[in-house]
PDB file of C-alpha atoms and ligand atoms in Angstrom:
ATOM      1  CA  UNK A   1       0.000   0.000   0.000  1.00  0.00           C
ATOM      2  CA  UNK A   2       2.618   2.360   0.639  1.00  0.00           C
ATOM      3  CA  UNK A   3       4.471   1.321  -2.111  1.00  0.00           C
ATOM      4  CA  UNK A   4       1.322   2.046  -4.281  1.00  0.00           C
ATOM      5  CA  UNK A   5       0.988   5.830  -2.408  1.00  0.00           C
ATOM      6  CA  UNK A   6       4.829   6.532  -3.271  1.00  0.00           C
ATOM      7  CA  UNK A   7       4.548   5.124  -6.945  1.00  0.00           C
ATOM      8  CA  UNK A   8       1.659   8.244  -7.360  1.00  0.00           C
ATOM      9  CA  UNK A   9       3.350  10.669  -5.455  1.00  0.00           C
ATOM     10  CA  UNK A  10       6.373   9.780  -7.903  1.00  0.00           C
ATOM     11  CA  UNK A  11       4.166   9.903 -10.840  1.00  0.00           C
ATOM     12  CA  UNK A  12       2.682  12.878  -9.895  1.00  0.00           C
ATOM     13  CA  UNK A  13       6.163  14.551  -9.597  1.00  0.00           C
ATOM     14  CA  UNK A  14       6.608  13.834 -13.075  1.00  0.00           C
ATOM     15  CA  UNK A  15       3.396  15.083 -14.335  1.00  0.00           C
ATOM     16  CA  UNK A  16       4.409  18.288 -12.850  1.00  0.00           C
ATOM     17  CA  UNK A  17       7.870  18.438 -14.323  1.00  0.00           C
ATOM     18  CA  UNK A  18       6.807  18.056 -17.519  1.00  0.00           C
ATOM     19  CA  UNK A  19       3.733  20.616 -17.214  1.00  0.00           C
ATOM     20  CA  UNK A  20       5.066  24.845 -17.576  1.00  0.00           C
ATOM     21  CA  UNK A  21       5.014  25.809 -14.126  1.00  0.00           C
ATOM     22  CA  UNK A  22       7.546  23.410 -12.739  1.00  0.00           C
ATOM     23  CA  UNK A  23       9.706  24.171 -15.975  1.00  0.00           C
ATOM     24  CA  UNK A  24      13.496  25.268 -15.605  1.00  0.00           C
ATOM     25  CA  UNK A  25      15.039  27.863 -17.751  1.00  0.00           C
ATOM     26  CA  UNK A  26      16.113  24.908 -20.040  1.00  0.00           C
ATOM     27  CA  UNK A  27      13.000  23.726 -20.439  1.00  0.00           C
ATOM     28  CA  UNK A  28      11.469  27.263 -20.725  1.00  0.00           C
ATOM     29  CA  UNK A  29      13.627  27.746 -23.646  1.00  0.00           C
ATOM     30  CA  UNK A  30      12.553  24.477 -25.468  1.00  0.00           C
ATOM     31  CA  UNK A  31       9.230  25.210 -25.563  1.00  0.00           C
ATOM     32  CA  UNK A  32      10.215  28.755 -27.121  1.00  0.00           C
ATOM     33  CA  UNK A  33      12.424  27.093 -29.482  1.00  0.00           C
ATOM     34  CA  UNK A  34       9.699  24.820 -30.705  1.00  0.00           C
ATOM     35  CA  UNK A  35       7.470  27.679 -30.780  1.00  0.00           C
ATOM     36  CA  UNK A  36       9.561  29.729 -33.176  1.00  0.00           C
ATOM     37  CA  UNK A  37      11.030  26.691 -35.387  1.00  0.00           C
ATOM     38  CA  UNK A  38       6.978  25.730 -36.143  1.00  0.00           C
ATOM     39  CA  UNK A  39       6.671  29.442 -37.725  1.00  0.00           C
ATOM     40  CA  UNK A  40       8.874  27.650 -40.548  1.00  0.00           C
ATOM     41  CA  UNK A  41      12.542  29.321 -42.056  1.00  0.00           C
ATOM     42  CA  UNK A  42      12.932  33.305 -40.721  1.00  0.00           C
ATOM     43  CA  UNK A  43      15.301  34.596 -43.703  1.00  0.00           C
ATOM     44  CA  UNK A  44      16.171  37.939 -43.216  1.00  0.00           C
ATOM     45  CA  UNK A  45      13.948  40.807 -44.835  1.00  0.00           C
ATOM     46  CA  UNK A  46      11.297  38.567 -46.239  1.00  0.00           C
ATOM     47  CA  UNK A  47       7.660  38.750 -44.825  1.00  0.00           C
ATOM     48  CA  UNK A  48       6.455  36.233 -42.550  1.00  0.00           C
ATOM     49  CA  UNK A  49       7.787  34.392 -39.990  1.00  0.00           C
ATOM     50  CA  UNK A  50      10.742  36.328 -39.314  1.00  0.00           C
ATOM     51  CA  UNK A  51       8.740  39.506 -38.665  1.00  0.00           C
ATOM     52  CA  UNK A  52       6.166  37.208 -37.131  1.00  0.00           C
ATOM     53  CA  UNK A  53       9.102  36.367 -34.386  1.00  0.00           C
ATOM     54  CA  UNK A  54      10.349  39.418 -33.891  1.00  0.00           C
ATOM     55  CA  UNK A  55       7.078  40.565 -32.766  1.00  0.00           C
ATOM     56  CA  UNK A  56       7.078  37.805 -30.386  1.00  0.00           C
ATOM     57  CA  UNK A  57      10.492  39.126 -28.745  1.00  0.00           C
ATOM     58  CA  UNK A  58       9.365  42.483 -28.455  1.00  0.00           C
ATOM     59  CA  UNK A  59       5.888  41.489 -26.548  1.00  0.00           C
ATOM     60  CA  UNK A  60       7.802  39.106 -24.193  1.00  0.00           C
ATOM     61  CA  UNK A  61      10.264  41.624 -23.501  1.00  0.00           C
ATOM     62  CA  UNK A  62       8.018  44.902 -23.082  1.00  0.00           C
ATOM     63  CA  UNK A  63       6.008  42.076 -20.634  1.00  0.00           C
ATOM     64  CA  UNK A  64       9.533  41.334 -18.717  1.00  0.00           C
ATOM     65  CA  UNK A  65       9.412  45.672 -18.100  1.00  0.00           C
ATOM     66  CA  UNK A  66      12.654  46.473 -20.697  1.00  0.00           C
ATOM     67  CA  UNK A  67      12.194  49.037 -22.998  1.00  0.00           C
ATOM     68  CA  UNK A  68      12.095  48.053 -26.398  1.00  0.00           C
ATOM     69  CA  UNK A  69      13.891  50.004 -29.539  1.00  0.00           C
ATOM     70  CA  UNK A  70      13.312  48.538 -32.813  1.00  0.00           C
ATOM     71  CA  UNK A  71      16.415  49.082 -34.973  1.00  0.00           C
ATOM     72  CA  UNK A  72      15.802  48.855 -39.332  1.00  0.00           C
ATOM     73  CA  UNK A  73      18.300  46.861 -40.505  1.00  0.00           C
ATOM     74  CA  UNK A  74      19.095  47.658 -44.471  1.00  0.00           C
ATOM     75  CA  UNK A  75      19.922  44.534 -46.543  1.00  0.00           C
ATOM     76  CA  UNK A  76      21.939  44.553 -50.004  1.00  0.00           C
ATOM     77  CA  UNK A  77      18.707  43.852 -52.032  1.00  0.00           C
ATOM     78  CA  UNK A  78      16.990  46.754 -51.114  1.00  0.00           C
ATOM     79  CA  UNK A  79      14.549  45.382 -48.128  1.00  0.00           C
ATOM     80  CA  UNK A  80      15.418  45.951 -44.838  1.00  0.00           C
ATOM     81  CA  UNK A  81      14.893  43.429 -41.575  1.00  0.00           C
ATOM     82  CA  UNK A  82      15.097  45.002 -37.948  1.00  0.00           C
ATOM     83  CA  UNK A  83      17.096  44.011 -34.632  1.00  0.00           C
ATOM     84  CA  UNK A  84      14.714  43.873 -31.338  1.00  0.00           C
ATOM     85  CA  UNK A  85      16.661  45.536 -28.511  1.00  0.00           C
ATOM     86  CA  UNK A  86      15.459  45.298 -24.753  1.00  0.00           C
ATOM     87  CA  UNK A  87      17.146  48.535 -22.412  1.00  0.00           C
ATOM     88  CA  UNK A  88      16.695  48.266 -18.883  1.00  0.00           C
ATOM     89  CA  UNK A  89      17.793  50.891 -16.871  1.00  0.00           C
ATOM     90  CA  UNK A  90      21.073  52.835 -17.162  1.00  0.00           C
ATOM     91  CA  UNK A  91      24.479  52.646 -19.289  1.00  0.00           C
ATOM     92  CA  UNK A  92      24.248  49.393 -20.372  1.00  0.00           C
ATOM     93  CA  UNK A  93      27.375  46.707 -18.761  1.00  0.00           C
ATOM     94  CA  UNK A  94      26.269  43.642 -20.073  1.00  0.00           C
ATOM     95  CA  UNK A  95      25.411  43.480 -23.729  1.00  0.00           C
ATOM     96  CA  UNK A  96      23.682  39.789 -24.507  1.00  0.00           C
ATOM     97  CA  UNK A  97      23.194  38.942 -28.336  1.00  0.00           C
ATOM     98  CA  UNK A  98      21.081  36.624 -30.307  1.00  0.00           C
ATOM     99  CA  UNK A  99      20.239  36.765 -34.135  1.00  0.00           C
ATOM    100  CA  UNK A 100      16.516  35.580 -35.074  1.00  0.00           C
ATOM    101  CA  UNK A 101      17.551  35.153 -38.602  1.00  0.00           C
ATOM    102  CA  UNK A 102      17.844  32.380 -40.359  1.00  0.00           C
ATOM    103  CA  UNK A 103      18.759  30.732 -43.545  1.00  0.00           C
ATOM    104  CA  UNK A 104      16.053  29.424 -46.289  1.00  0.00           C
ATOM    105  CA  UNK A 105      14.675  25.545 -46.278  1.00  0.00           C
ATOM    106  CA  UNK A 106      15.235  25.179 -42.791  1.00  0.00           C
ATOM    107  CA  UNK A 107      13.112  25.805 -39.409  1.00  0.00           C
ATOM    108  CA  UNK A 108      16.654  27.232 -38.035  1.00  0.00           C
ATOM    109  CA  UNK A 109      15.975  25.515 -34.517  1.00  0.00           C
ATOM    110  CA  UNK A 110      19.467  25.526 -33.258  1.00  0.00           C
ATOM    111  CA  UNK A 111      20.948  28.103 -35.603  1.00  0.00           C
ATOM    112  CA  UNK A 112      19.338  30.379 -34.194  1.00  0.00           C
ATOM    113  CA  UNK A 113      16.076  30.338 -32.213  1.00  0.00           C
ATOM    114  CA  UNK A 114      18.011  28.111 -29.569  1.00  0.00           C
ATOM    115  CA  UNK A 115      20.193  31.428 -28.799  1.00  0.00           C
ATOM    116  CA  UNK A 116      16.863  33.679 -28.520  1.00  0.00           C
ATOM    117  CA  UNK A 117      14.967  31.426 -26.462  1.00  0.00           C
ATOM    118  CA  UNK A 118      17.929  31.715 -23.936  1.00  0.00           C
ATOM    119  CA  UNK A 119      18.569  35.023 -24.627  1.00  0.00           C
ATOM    120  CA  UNK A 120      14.810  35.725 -22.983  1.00  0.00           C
ATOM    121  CA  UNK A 121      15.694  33.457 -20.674  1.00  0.00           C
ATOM    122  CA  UNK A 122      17.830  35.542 -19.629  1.00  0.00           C
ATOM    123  CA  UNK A 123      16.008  38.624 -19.927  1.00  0.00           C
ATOM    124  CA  UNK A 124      13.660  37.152 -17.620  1.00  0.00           C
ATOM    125  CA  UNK A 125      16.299  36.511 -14.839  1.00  0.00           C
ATOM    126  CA  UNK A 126      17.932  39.950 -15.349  1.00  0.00           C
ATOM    127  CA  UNK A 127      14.479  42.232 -15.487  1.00  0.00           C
ATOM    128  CA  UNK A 128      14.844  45.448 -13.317  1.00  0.00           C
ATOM    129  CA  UNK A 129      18.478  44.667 -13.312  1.00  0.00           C
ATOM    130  CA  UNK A 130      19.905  48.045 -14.425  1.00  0.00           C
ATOM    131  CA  UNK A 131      22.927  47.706 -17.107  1.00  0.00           C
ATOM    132  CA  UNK A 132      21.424  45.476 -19.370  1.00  0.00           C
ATOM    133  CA  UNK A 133      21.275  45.357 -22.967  1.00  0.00           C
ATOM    134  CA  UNK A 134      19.608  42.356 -25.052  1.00  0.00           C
ATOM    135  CA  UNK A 135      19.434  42.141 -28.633  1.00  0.00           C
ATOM    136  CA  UNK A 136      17.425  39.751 -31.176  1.00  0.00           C
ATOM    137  CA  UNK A 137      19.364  40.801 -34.214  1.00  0.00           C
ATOM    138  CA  UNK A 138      18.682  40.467 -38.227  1.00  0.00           C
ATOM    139  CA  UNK A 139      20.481  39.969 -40.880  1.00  0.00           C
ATOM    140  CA  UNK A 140      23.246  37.211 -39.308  1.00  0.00           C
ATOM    141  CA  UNK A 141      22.894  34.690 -42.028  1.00  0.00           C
ATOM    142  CA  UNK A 142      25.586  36.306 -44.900  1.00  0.00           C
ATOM    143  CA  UNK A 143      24.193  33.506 -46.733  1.00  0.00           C
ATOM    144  CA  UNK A 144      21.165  34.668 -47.384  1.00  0.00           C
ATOM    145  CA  UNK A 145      21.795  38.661 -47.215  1.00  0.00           C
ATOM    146  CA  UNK A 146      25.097  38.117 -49.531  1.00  0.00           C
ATOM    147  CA  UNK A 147      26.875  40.791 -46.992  1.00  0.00           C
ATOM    148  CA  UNK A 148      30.512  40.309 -45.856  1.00  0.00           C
ATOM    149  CA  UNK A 149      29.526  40.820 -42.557  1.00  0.00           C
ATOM    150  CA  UNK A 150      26.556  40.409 -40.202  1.00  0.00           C
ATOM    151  CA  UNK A 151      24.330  43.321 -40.752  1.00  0.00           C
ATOM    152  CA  UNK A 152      22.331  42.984 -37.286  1.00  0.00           C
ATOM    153  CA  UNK A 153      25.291  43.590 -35.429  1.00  0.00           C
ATOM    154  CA  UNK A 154      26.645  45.849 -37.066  1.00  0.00           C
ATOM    155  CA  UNK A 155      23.637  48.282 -36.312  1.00  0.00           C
ATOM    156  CA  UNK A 156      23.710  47.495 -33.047  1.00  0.00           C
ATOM    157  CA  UNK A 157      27.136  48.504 -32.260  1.00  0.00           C
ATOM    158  CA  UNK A 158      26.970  51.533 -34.122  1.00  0.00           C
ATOM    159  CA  UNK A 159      24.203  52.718 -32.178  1.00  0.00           C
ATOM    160  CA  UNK A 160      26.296  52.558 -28.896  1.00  0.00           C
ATOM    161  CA  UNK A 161      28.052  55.712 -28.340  1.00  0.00           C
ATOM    162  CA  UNK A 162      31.990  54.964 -28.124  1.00  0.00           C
ATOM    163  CA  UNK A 163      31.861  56.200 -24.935  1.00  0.00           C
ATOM    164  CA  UNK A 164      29.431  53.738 -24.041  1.00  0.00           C
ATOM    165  CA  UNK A 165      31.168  50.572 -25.662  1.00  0.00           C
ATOM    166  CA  UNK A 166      33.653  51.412 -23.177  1.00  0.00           C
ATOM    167  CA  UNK A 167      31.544  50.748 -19.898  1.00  0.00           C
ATOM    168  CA  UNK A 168      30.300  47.616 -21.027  1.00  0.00           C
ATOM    169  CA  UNK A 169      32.248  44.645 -19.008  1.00  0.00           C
ATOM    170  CA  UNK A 170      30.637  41.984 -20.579  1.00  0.00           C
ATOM    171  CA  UNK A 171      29.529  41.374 -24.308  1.00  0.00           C
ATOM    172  CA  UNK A 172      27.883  37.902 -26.036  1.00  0.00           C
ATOM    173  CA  UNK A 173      26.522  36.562 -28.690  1.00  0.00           C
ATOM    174  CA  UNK A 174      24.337  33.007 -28.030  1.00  0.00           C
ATOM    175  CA  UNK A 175      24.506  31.229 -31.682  1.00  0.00           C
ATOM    176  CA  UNK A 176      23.465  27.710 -31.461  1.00  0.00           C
ATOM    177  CA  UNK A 177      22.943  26.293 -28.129  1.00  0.00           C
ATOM    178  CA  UNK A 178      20.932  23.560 -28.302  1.00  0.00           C
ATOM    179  CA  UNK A 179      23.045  20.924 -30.244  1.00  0.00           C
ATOM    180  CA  UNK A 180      26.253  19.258 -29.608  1.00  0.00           C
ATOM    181  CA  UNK A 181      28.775  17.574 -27.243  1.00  0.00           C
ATOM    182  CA  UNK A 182      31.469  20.593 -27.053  1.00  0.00           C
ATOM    183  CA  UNK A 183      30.602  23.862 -25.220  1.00  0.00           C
ATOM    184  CA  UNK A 184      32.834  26.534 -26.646  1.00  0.00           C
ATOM    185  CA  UNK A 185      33.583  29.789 -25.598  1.00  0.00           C
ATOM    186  CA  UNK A 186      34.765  31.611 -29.042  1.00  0.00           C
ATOM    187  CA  UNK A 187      36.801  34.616 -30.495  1.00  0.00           C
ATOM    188  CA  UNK A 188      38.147  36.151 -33.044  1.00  0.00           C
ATOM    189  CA  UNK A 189      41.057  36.961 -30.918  1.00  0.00           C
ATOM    190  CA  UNK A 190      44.143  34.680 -30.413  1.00  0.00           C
ATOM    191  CA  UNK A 191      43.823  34.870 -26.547  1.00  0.00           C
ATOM    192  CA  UNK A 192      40.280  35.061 -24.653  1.00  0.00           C
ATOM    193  CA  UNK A 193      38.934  39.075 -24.381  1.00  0.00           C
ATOM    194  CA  UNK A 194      37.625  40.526 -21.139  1.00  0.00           C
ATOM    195  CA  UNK A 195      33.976  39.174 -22.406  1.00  0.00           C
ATOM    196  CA  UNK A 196      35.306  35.416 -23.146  1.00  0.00           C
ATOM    197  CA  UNK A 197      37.000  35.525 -19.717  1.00  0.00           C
ATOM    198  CA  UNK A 198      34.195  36.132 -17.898  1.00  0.00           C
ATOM    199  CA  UNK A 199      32.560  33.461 -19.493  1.00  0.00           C
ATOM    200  CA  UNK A 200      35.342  30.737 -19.053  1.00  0.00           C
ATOM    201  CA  UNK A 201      34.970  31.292 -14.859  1.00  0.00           C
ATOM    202  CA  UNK A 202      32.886  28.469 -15.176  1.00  0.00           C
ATOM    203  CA  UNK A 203      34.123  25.088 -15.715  1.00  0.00           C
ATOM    204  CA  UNK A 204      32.916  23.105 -18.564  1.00  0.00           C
ATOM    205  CA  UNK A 205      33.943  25.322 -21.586  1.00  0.00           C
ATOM    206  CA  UNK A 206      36.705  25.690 -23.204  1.00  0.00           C
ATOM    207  CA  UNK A 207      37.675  28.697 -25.246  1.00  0.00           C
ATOM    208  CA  UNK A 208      38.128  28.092 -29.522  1.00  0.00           C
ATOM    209  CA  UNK A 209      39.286  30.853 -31.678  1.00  0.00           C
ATOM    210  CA  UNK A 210      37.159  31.505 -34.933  1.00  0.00           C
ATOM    211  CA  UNK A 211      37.296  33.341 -38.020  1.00  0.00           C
ATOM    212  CA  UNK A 212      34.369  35.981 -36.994  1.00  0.00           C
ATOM    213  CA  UNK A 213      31.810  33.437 -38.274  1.00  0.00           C
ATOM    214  CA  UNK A 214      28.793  35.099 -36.147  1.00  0.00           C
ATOM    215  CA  UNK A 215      27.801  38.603 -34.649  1.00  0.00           C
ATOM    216  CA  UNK A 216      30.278  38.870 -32.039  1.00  0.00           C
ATOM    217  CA  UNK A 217      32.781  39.486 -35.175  1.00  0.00           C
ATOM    218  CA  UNK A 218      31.129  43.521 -35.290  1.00  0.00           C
ATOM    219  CA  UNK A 219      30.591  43.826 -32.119  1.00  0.00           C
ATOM    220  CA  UNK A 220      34.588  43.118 -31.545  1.00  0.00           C
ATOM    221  CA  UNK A 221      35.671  44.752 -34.161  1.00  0.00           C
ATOM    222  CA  UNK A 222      34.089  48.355 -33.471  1.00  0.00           C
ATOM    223  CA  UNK A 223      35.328  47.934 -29.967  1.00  0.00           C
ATOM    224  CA  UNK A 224      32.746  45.929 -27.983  1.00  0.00           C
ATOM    225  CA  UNK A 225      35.093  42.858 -27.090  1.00  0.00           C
ATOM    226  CA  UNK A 226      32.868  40.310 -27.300  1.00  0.00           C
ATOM    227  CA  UNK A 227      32.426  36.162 -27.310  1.00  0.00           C
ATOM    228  CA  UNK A 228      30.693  33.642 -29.187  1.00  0.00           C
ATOM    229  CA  UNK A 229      28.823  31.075 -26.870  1.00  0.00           C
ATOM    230  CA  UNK A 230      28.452  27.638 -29.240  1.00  0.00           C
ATOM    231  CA  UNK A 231      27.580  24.011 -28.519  1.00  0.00           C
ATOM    232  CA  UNK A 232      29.382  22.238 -31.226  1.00  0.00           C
ATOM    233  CA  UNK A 233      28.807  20.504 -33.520  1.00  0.00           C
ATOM    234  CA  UNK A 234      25.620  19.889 -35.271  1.00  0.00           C
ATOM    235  CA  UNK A 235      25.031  17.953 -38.426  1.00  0.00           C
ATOM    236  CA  UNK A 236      22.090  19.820 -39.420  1.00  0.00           C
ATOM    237  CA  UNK A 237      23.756  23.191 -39.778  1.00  0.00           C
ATOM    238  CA  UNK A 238      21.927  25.324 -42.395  1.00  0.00           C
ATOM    239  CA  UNK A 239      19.845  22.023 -43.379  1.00  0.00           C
ATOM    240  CA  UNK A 240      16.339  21.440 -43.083  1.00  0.00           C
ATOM    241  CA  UNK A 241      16.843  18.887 -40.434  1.00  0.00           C
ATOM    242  CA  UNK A 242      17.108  21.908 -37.870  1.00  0.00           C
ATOM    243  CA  UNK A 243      14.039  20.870 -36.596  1.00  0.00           C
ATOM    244  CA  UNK A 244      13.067  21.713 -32.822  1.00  0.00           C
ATOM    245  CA  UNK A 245      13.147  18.447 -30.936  1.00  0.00           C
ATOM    246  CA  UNK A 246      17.006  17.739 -31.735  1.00  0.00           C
ATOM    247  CA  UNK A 247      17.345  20.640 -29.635  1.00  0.00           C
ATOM    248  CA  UNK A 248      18.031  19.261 -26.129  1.00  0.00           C
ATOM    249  CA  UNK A 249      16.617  21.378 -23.216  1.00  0.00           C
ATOM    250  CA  UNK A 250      19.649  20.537 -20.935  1.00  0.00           C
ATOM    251  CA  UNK A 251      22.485  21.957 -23.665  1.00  0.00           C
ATOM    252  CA  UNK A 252      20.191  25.093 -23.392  1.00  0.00           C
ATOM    253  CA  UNK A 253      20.008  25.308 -19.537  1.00  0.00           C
ATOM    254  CA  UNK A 254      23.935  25.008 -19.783  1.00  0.00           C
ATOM    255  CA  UNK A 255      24.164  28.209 -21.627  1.00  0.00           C
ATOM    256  CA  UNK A 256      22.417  29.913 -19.709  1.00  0.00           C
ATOM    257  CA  UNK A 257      24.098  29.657 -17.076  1.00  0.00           C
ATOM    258  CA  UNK A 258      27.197  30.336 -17.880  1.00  0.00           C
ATOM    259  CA  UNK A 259      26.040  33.545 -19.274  1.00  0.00           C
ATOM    260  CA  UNK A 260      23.886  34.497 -16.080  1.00  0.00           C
ATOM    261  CA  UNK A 261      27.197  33.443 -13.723  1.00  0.00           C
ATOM    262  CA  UNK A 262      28.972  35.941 -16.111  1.00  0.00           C
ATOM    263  CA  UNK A 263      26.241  38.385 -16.532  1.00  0.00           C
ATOM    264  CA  UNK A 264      26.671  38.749 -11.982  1.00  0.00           C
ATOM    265  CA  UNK A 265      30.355  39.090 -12.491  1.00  0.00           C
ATOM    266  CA  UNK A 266      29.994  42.053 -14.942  1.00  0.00           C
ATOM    267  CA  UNK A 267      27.331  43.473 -13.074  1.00  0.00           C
ATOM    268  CA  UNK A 268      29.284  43.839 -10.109  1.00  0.00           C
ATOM    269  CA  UNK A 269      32.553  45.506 -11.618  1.00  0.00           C
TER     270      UNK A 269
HETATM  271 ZN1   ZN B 301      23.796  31.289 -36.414  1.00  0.00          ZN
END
């Protein structure tokens, strides 16, 4: 009998777990993941679901009490796309970056609503925090825009004053964190910057240069040292098998983490 009373109480434990409310950040971000990827493929500048998502980030973060700017974005074929930025309070210190973008033929699950779905994760964790700067951005995929660079970014850090890149301690960009067996802390930059430092406090990641391959690229390179965050590596990059449920809800919880633990550390200096 009380076997039978502990097997319920078990299986109602599980029945919660897998309901929202008892849902960790991980989790969260799944179901937003799954929610953006069903839209179908967010190339940049073309109607539908990209603007159909970026509407999405602005609601949840005007709910979460940031203000919202909505950057335009022009692309080389005469359309434009926009980034989604969230303010809270204050000269911003931390600077958190995820492009909504993606490339045609595929739901773009892990490249790249995996990085927005922890990006409001974040949000979420950091509201009334003053110093905070999020940003859904456009215009990553050079793929599909044909630019040399990622246009999104670009914007964004040319709408920071120089004086204001400056005060900002900590600066990253979440591009696909959802797939993989390596956690990577990346950089265009030989040796880990201030931003890429702050994230390797943590065990578990390890830093890997790269060749400027997503938006931390601008932001670094207009003086906003920043990092890549990156589980690597997934098969399905850029295919149409970026579908949501290869996206694994504990690879996202990782990330986030590591970004919050860094997000405290800039906060404080
Ligand atoms: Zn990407």
């Amino acid at each position: 009998m009380i076997g039978r009373a502990i097997a319920v109480v078990v299986a109602l434990a599980l029945l919660t777990a897998a309901g929202g409310a008892a849902l960790g950040p991980g989790g969260r971000a799944k179901q937003t993941v799954t929610l953006l990827a069903s839209k179908g493929p967010r190339p940049a500048g073309e109607p539908g679901a990209e603007a159909v998502a970026q509407r999405f980030v602005a609601a949840e973060l005007e709910k979460l009490g940031y203000r919202v700017v909505l950057q335009r974005v022009d692309l080389p074929n005469g359309r434009s796309t926009r980034n989604v930025v969230g303010l809270s309070s204050g000269r911003p210190k931390v600077v958190i970056v995820a492009h909504l973008d993606g490339v045609r033929g595929s739901p773009a699950a892990n490249d790249n609503a995996s990085g927005v779905a922890v990006l409001l994760e974040l949000a979420a964790s950091l509201r009334s925090t003053p110093g905070v700067l999020v940003a859904a951005t456009g215009g990553e995929e050079r793929v599909v825009t044909g630019s040399r660079v990622h246009l999104g970014s670009l914007r964004l850090v040319r709408g920071i004053s120089p004086q204001a890149r400056r005060g900002v301690r900590l600066a990253v960009t979440l591009d696909m964190v959802g797939v993989g067996t390596r956690l990577h802390v990346r950089g265009i930059e030989r040796q880990p910057n201030r931003s890429a430092r702050l994230l390797l406090d943590r065990d578990g990641s390890t830093y890997l240069r790269d060749d400027g391959d997503s938006d931390h690229a601008e932001l670094t390179r207009n003086g906003l040292p920043a990092a890549w965050l990156e589980w690597r590596t997934d098969a399905c990059w850029h295919e149409s098998c970026d579908v949501a449920r290869r996206v694994d809800a504990r690879r996202l919880e990782a990330a986030f983490h590591v970004v919050l633990d860094a997000a405290f550390l800039a906060l404080k200096s």
